[in-house]
Short mmCIF file of C-alpha atoms and ligand atoms in Angstrom, two decimals:
data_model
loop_
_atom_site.label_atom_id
_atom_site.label_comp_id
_atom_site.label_asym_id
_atom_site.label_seq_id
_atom_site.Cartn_x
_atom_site.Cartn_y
_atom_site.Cartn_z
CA UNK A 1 212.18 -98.05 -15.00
CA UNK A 2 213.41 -99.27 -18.12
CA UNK A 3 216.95 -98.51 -19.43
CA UNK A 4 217.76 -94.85 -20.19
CA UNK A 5 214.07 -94.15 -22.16
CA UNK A 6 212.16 -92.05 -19.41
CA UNK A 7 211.88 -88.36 -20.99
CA UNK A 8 209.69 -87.15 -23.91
CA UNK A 9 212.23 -86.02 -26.26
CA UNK A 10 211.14 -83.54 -29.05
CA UNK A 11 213.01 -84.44 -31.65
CA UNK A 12 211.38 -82.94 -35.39
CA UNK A 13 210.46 -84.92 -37.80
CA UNK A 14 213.43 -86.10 -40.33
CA UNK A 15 213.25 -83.74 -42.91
CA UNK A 16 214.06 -85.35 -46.30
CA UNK A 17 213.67 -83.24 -49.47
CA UNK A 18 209.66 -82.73 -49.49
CA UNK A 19 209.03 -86.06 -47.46
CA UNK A 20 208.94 -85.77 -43.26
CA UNK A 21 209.80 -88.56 -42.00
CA UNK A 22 208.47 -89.94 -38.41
CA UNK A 23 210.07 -91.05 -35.90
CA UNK A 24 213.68 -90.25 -37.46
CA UNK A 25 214.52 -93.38 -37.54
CA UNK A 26 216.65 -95.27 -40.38
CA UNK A 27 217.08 -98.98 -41.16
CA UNK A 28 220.60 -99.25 -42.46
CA UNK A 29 221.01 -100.68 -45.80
CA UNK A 30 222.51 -104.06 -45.02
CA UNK A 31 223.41 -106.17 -48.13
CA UNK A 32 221.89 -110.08 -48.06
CA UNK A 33 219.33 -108.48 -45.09
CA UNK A 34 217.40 -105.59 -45.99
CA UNK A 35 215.18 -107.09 -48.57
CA UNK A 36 211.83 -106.52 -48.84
CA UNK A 37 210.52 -109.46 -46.77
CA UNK A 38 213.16 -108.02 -43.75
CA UNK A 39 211.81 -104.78 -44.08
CA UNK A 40 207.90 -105.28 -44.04
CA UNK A 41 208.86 -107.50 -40.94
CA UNK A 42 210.30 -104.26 -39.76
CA UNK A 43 208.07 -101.90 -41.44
CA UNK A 44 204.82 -103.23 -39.28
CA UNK A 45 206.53 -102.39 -36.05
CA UNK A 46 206.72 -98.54 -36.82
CA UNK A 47 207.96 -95.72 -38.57
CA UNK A 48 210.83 -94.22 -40.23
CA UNK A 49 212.84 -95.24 -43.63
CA UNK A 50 213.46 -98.72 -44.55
CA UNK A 51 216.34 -98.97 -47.40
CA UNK A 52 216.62 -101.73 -49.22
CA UNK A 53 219.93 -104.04 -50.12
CA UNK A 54 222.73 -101.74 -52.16
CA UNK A 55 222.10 -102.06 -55.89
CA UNK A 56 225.39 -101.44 -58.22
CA UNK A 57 224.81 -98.51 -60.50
CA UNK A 58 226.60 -100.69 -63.26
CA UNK A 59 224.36 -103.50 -62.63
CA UNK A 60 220.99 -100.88 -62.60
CA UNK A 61 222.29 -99.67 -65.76
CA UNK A 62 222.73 -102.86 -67.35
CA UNK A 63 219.39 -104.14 -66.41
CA UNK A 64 220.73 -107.81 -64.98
CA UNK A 65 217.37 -109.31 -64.28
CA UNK A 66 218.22 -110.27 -61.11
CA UNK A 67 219.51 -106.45 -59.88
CA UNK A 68 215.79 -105.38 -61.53
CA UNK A 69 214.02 -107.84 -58.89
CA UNK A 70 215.99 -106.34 -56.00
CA UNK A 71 214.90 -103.31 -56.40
CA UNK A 72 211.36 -103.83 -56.62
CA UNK A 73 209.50 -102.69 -53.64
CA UNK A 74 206.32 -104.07 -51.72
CA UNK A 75 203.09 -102.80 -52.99
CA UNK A 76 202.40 -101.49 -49.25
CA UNK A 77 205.90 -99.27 -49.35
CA UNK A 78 204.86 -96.09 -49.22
CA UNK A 79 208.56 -94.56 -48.90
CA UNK A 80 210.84 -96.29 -51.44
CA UNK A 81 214.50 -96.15 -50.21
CA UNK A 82 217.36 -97.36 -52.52
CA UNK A 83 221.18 -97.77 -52.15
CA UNK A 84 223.54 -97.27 -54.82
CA UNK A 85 226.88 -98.36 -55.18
CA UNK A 86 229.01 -96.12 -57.65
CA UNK A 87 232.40 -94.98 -58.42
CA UNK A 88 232.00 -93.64 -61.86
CA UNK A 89 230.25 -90.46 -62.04
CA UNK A 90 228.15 -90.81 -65.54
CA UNK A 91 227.58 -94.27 -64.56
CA UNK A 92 226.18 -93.02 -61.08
CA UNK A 93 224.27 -90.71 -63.09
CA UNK A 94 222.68 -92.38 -65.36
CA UNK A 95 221.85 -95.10 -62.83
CA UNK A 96 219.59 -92.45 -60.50
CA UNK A 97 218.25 -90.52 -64.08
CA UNK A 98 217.09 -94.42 -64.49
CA UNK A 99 215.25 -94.59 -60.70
CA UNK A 100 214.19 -90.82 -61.07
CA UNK A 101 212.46 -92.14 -64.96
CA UNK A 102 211.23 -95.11 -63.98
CA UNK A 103 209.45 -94.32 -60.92
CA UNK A 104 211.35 -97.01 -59.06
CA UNK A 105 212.03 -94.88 -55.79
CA UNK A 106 211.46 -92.21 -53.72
CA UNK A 107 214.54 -91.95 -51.80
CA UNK A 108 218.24 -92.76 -53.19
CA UNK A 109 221.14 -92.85 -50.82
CA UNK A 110 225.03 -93.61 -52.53
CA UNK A 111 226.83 -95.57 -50.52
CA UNK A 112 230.33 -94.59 -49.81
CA UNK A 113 231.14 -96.70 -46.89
CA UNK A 114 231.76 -100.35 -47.93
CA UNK A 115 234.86 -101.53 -46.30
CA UNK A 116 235.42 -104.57 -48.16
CA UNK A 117 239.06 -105.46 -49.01
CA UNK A 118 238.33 -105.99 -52.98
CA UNK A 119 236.71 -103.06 -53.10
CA UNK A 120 239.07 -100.33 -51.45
CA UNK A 121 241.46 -102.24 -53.47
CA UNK A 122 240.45 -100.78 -56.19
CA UNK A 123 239.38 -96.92 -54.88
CA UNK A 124 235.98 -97.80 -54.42
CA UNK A 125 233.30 -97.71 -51.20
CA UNK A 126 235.33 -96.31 -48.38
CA UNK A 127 238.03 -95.41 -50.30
CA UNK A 128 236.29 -93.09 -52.21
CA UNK A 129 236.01 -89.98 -50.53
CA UNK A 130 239.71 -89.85 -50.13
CA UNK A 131 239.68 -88.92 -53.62
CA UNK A 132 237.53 -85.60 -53.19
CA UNK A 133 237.12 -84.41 -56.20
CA UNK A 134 235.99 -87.71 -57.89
CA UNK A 135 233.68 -88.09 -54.56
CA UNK A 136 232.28 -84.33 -55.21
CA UNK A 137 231.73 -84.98 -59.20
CA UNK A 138 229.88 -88.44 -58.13
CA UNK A 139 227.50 -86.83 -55.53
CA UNK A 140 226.73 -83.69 -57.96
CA UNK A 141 226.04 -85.38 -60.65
CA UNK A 142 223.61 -87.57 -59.12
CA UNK A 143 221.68 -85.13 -57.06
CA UNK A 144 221.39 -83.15 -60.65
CA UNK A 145 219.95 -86.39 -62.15
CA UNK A 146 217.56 -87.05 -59.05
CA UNK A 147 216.23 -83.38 -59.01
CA UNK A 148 213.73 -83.06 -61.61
CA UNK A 149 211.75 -86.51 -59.67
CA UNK A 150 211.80 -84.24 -56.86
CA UNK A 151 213.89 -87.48 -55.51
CA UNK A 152 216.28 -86.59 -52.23
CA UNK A 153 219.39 -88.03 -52.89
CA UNK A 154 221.98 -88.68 -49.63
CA UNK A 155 225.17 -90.53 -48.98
CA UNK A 156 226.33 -92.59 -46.08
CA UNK A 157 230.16 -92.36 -45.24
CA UNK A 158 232.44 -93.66 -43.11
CA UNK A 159 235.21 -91.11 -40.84
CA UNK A 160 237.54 -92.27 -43.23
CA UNK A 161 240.39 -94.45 -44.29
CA UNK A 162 242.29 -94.45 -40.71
CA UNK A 163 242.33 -91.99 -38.09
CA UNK A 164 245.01 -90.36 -40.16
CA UNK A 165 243.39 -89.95 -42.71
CA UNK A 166 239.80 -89.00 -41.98
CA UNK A 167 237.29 -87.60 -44.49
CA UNK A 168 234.24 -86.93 -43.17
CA UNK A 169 234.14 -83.26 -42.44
CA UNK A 170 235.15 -82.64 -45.91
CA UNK A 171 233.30 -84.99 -47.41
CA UNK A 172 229.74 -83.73 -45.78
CA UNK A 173 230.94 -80.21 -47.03
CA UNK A 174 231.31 -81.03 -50.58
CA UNK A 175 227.99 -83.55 -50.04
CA UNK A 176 226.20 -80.22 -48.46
CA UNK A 177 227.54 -78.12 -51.21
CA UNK A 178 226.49 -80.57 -54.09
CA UNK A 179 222.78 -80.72 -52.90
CA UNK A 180 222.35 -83.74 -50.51
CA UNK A 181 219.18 -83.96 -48.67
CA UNK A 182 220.64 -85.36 -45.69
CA UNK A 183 224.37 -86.68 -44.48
CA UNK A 184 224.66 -90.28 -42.70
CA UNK A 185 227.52 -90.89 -41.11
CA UNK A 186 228.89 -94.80 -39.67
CA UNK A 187 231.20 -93.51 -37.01
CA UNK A 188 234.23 -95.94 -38.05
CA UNK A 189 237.01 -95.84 -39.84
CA UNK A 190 237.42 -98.24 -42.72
CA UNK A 191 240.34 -99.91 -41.08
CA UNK A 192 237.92 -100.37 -38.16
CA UNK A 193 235.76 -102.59 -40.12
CA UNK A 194 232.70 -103.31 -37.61
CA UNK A 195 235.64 -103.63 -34.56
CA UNK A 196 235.83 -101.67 -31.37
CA UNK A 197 233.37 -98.41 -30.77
CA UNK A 198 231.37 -96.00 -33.30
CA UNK A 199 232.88 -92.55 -32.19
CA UNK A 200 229.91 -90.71 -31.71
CA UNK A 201 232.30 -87.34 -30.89
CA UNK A 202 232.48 -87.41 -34.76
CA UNK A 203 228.92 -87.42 -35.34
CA UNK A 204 228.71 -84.64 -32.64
CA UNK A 205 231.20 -82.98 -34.97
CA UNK A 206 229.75 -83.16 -38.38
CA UNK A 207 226.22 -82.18 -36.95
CA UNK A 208 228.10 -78.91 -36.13
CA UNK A 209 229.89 -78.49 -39.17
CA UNK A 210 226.40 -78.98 -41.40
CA UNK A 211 223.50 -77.14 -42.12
CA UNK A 212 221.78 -80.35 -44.02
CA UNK A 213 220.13 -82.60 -41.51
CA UNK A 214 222.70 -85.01 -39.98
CA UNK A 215 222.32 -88.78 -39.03
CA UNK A 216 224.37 -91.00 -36.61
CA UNK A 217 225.12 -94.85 -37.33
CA UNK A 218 227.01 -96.79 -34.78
CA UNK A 219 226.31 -99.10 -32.26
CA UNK A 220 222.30 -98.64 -31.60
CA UNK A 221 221.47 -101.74 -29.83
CA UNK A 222 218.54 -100.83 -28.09
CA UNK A 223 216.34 -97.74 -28.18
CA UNK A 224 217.45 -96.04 -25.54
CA UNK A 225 220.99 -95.75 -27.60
CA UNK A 226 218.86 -93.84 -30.03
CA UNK A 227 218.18 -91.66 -27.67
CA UNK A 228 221.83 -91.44 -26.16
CA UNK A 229 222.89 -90.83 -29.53
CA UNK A 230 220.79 -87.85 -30.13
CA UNK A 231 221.72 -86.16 -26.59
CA UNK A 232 224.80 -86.91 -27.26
CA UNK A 233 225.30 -85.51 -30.74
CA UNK A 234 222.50 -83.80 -31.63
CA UNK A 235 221.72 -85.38 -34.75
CA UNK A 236 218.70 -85.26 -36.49
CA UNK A 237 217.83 -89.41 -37.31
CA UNK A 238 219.87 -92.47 -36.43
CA UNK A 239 220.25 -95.57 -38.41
CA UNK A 240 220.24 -98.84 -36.87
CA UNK A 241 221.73 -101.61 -38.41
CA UNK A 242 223.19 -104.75 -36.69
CA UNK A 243 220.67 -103.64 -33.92
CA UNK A 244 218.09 -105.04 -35.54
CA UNK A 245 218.87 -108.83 -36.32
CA UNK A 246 217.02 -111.00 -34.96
CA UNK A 247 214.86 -107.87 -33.34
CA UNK A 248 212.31 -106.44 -35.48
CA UNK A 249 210.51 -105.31 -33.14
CA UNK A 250 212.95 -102.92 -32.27
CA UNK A 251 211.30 -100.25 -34.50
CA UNK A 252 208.51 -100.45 -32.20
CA UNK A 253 210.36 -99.56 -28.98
CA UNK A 254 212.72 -96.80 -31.50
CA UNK A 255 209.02 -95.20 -32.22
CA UNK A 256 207.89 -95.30 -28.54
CA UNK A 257 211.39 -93.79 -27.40
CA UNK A 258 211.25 -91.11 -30.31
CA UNK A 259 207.80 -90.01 -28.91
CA UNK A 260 209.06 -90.34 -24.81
CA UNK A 261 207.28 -93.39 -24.04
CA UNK A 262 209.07 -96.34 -22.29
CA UNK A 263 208.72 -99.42 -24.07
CA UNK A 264 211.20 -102.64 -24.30
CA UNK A 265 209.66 -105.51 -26.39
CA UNK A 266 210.64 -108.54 -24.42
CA UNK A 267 208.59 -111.66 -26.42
CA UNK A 268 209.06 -114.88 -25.36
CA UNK A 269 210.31 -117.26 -27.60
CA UNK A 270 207.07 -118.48 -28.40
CA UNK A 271 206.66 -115.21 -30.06
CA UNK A 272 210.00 -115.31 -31.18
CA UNK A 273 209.50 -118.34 -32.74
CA UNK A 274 206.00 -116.80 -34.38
CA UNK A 275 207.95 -114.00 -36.17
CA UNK A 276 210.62 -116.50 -37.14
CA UNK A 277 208.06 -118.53 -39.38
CA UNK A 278 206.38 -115.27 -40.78
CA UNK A 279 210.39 -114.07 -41.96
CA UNK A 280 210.52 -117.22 -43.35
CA UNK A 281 207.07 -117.34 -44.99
CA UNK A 282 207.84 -113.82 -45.98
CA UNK A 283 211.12 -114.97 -47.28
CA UNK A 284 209.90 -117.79 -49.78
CA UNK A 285 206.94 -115.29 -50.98
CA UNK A 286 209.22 -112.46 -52.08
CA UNK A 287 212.39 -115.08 -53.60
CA UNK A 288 209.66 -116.79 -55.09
CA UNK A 289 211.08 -120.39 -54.32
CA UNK A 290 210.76 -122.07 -50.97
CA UNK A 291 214.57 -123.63 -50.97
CA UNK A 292 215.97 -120.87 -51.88
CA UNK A 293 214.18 -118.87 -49.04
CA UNK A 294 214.78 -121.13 -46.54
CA UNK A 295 218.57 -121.33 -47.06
CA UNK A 296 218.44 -117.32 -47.21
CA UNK A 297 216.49 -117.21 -43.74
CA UNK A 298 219.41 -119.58 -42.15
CA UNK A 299 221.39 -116.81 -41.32
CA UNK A 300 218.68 -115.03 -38.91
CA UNK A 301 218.38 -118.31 -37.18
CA UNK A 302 221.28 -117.38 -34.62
CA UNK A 303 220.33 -114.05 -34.31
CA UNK A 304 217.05 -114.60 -33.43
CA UNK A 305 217.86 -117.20 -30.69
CA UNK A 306 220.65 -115.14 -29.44
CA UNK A 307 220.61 -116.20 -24.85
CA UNK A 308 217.70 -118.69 -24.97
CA UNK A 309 217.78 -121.71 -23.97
CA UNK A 310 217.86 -123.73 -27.70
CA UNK A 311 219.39 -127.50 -27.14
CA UNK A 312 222.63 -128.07 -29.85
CA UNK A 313 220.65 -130.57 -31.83
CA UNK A 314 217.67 -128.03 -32.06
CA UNK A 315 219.61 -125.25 -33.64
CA UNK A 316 222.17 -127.81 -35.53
CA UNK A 317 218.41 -128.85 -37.49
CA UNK A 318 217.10 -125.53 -37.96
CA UNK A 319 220.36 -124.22 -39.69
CA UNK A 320 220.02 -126.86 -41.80
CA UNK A 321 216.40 -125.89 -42.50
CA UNK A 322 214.81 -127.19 -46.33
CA UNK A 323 211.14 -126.30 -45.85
CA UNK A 324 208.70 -124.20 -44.00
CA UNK A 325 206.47 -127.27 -43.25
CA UNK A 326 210.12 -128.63 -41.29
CA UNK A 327 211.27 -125.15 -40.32
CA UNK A 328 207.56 -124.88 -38.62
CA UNK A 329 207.24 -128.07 -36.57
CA UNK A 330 211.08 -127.49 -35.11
CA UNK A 331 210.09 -124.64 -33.87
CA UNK A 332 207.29 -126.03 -32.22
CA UNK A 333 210.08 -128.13 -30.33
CA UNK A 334 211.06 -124.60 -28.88
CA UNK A 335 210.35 -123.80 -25.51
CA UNK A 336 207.55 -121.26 -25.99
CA UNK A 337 207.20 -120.02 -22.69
CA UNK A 338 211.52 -119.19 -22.03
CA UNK A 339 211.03 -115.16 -21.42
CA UNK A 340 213.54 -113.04 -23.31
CA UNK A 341 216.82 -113.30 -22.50
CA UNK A 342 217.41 -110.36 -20.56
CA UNK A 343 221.24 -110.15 -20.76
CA UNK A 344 221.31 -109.88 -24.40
CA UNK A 345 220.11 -106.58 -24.28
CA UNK A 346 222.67 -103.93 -25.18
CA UNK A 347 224.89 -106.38 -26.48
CA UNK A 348 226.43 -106.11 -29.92
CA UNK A 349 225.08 -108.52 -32.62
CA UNK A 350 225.73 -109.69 -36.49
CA UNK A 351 229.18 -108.59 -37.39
CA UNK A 352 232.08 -107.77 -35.03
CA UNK A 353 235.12 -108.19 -37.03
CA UNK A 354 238.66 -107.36 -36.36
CA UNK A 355 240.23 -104.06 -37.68
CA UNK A 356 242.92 -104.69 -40.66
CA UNK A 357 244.81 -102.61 -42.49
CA UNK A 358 242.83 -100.67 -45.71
CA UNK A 359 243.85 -102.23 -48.90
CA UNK A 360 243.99 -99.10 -51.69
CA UNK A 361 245.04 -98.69 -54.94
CA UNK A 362 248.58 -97.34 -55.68
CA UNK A 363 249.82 -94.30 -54.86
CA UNK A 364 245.97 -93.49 -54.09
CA UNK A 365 247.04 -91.51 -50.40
CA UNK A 366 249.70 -89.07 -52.55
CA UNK A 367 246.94 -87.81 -54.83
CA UNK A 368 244.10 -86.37 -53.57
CA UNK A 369 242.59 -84.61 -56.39
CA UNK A 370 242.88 -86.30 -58.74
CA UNK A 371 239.38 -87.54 -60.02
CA UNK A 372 239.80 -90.57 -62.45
CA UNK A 373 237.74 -93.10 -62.40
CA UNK A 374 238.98 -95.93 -60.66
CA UNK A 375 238.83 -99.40 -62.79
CA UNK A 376 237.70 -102.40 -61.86
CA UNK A 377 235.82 -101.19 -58.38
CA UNK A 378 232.62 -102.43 -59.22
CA UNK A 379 231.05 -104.73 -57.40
CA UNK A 380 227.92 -107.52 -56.96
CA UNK A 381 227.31 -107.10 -53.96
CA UNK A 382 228.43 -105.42 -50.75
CA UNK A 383 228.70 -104.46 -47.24
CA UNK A 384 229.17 -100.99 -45.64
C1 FMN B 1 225.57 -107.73 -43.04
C2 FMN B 1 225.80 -106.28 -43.26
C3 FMN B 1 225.65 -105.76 -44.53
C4 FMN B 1 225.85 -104.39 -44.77
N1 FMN B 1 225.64 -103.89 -46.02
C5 FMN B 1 225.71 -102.54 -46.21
C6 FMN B 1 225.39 -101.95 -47.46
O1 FMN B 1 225.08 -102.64 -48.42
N2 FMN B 1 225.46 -100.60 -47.58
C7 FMN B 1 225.85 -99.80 -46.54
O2 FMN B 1 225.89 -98.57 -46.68
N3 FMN B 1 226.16 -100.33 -45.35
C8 FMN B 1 226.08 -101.67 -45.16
N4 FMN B 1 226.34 -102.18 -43.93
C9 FMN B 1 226.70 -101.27 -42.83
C10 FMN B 1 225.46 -100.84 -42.06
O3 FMN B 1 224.56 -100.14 -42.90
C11 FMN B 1 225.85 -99.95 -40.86
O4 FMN B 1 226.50 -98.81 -41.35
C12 FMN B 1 226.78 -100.65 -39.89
O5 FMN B 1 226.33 -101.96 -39.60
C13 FMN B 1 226.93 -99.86 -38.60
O6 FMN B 1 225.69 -99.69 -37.96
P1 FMN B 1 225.25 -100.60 -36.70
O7 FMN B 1 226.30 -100.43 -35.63
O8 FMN B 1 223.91 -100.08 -36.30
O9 FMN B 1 225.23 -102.00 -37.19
C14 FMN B 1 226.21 -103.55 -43.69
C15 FMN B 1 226.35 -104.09 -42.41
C16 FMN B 1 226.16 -105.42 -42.17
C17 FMN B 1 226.31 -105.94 -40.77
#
């Protein structure tokens, strides 16, 4: 019997404004990851929501070429998910009025959980919802500008600052009030970074405290956490983020868990090695340079090797990789027939970073309501 999976489960559908989504399964928006190449990799393995890299509003609004190519989608998408980053409410605004014109998406989640020193620095990411009323204006004024699309807007959160000073009840209230589709919640604090457990108590919490659907991030290595995570909490979808590297193919056994089958994709490294060079091809199609796409598929090299048995020279070449036609014959030099490493599984992956103190603007803990716009707490890019 395979880990934990071996009861049909029957969860619903994850309702999403007028979309159902099937299984409820989320891949979390991960910044430098989640771009379109990852996520048709993903995509063909099975179902659920597949958001792309966070876009800054400021960026969407100014049309920077470069934000414009993010966001465009694979002609085979059928459910276009898009992150925003914002911390000025017009600006947020006009950013989803934009998507919601435009036809660019079907889905837009804010993102409210970025971590990142230079960005709670200045009151923005998971800083944000500290300041409630600024946080409340933000999220209303976006759902207003999604509505008439018919586009579900949601936000993904973080507890809170520190455990003394946690948000996330009130912030999925005002979310609720202000029209959200749906409330995602990364069970960490912001001074927990991506360090010790997701606190899946507080997930358990906010599902109770809600009447919009609810869904759990934190620490879903394999499927059967997905499952956990539902017992556990209730919730109505999880999102699986670090999970995922290196294991596409984890949607598949998320879809067969969702629907009470037992199924643990264990390729070899052969196969491994086969999905490697389609990421990669994938990669160089959709950056539209092979260079560049090889240096961007570098950093899945690791993750997808994670407990076999690579030599040093081996892997020292292909994170050095220039081509496809070089990336492609070193992994020939694999050993195709090493079976997965079974003691990986379960084990945490990507980034595991140490907790550190939040940096926030002045005086930012003493005022609570007050709802100006922080300066300077836009970003390029991100992590959540
Ligand atoms: C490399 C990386 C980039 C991330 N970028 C974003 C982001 O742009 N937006 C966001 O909301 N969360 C971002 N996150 C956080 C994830 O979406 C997710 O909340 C977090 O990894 C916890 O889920 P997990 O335990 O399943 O990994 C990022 C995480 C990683 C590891």
């Amino acid at each position: 019997m395979l880990d934990g999976v071996t009861s049909a489960l029957t969860t619903a559908p994850l309702t999403l404004g007028k979309h159902e989504v099937w299984p409820p399964v989320v891949l979390a928006p991960m910044a430098g990851i989640t771009n379109v190449a990852f996520r048709k990799l993903c995509r063909e393995q099975g179902g659920g929501v597949y958001v792309c890299e966070m876009i800054t509003t400021r960026a969407l609004v100014e049309q920077i070429p470069k934000t414009l190519k993010m966001i465009a989608f694979g002609p085979d998408e059928e459910f276009r998910s898009l992150q925003l980053y914002g911390v000025d409410p017009d600006v947020t605004a006009r950013a989803v009025r934009m998507v919601a014109e435009e036809g660019w998406a079907d889905h837009i989640d804010l993102n409210f959980g970025c971590p990142v020193p230079k960005v709670t620095r200045r009151g923005g990411g998971s800083a944000l919802p500290w300041r409630r009323k600024l946080f409340g204006r933000i999220v209303k004024q976006a759902v207003e500008a999604a509505a008439p699309a018919g586009i579900p807007l949601t936000i993904k959160m973080r507890k809170g600052i520190d455990e003394d000073h946690l948000t996330y009840v009130e912030a999925g209230l005002i979310a609720q009030e202000a029209g959200v589709a749906a409330v995602a919640l990364h069970a960490r604090t912001a001074e927990q970074r991506y360090s010790g457990t997701a606190d899946w108590d507080a997930i358990a919490t906010l599902k109770q405290a809600l009447d919009v659907p609810v869904l759990g991030n934190g620490d879903i290595w394999e499927a059967s956490d997905a499952i956990r995570m539902v017992e556990h909490t209730g919730v109505d979808g999880v999102v699986v983020g670090r999970g995922c590297l290196g294991r596409p193919w984890l949607f598949k056994d998320l879809q067969a868990a969702f629907e009470g089958r037992v199924s643990q994709e264990l390729p070899t490294l052969g196969e491994v090695a086969a999905i490697m060079s389609r990421h990669a091809h994938l990669l160089v199609q959709a950056l539209g340079d092979e260079r560049h796409g090889c240096a961007d598929f570098r950093k899945h090299i690791a993750w997808y090797l994670k407990g076999f048995p690579v030599g040093g020279d081996l892997r020292r070449a292909l994170a050095m990789v220039k081509s496809l036609a070089e990336l492609d014959g070193l992994l020939a030099q694999l050993e195709h027939d090493a079976p997965f490493p079974r003691e990986s599984l379960g084990q945490p992956r990507g980034r595991i970073n140490a907790p550190g103190k939040v940096s926030l603007p002045y005086g930012w803990l003493e005022s609570r309501d007050d709802d100006t716009v922080p300066e300077g707490a836009e970003m390029e890019n991100s992590g959540g």
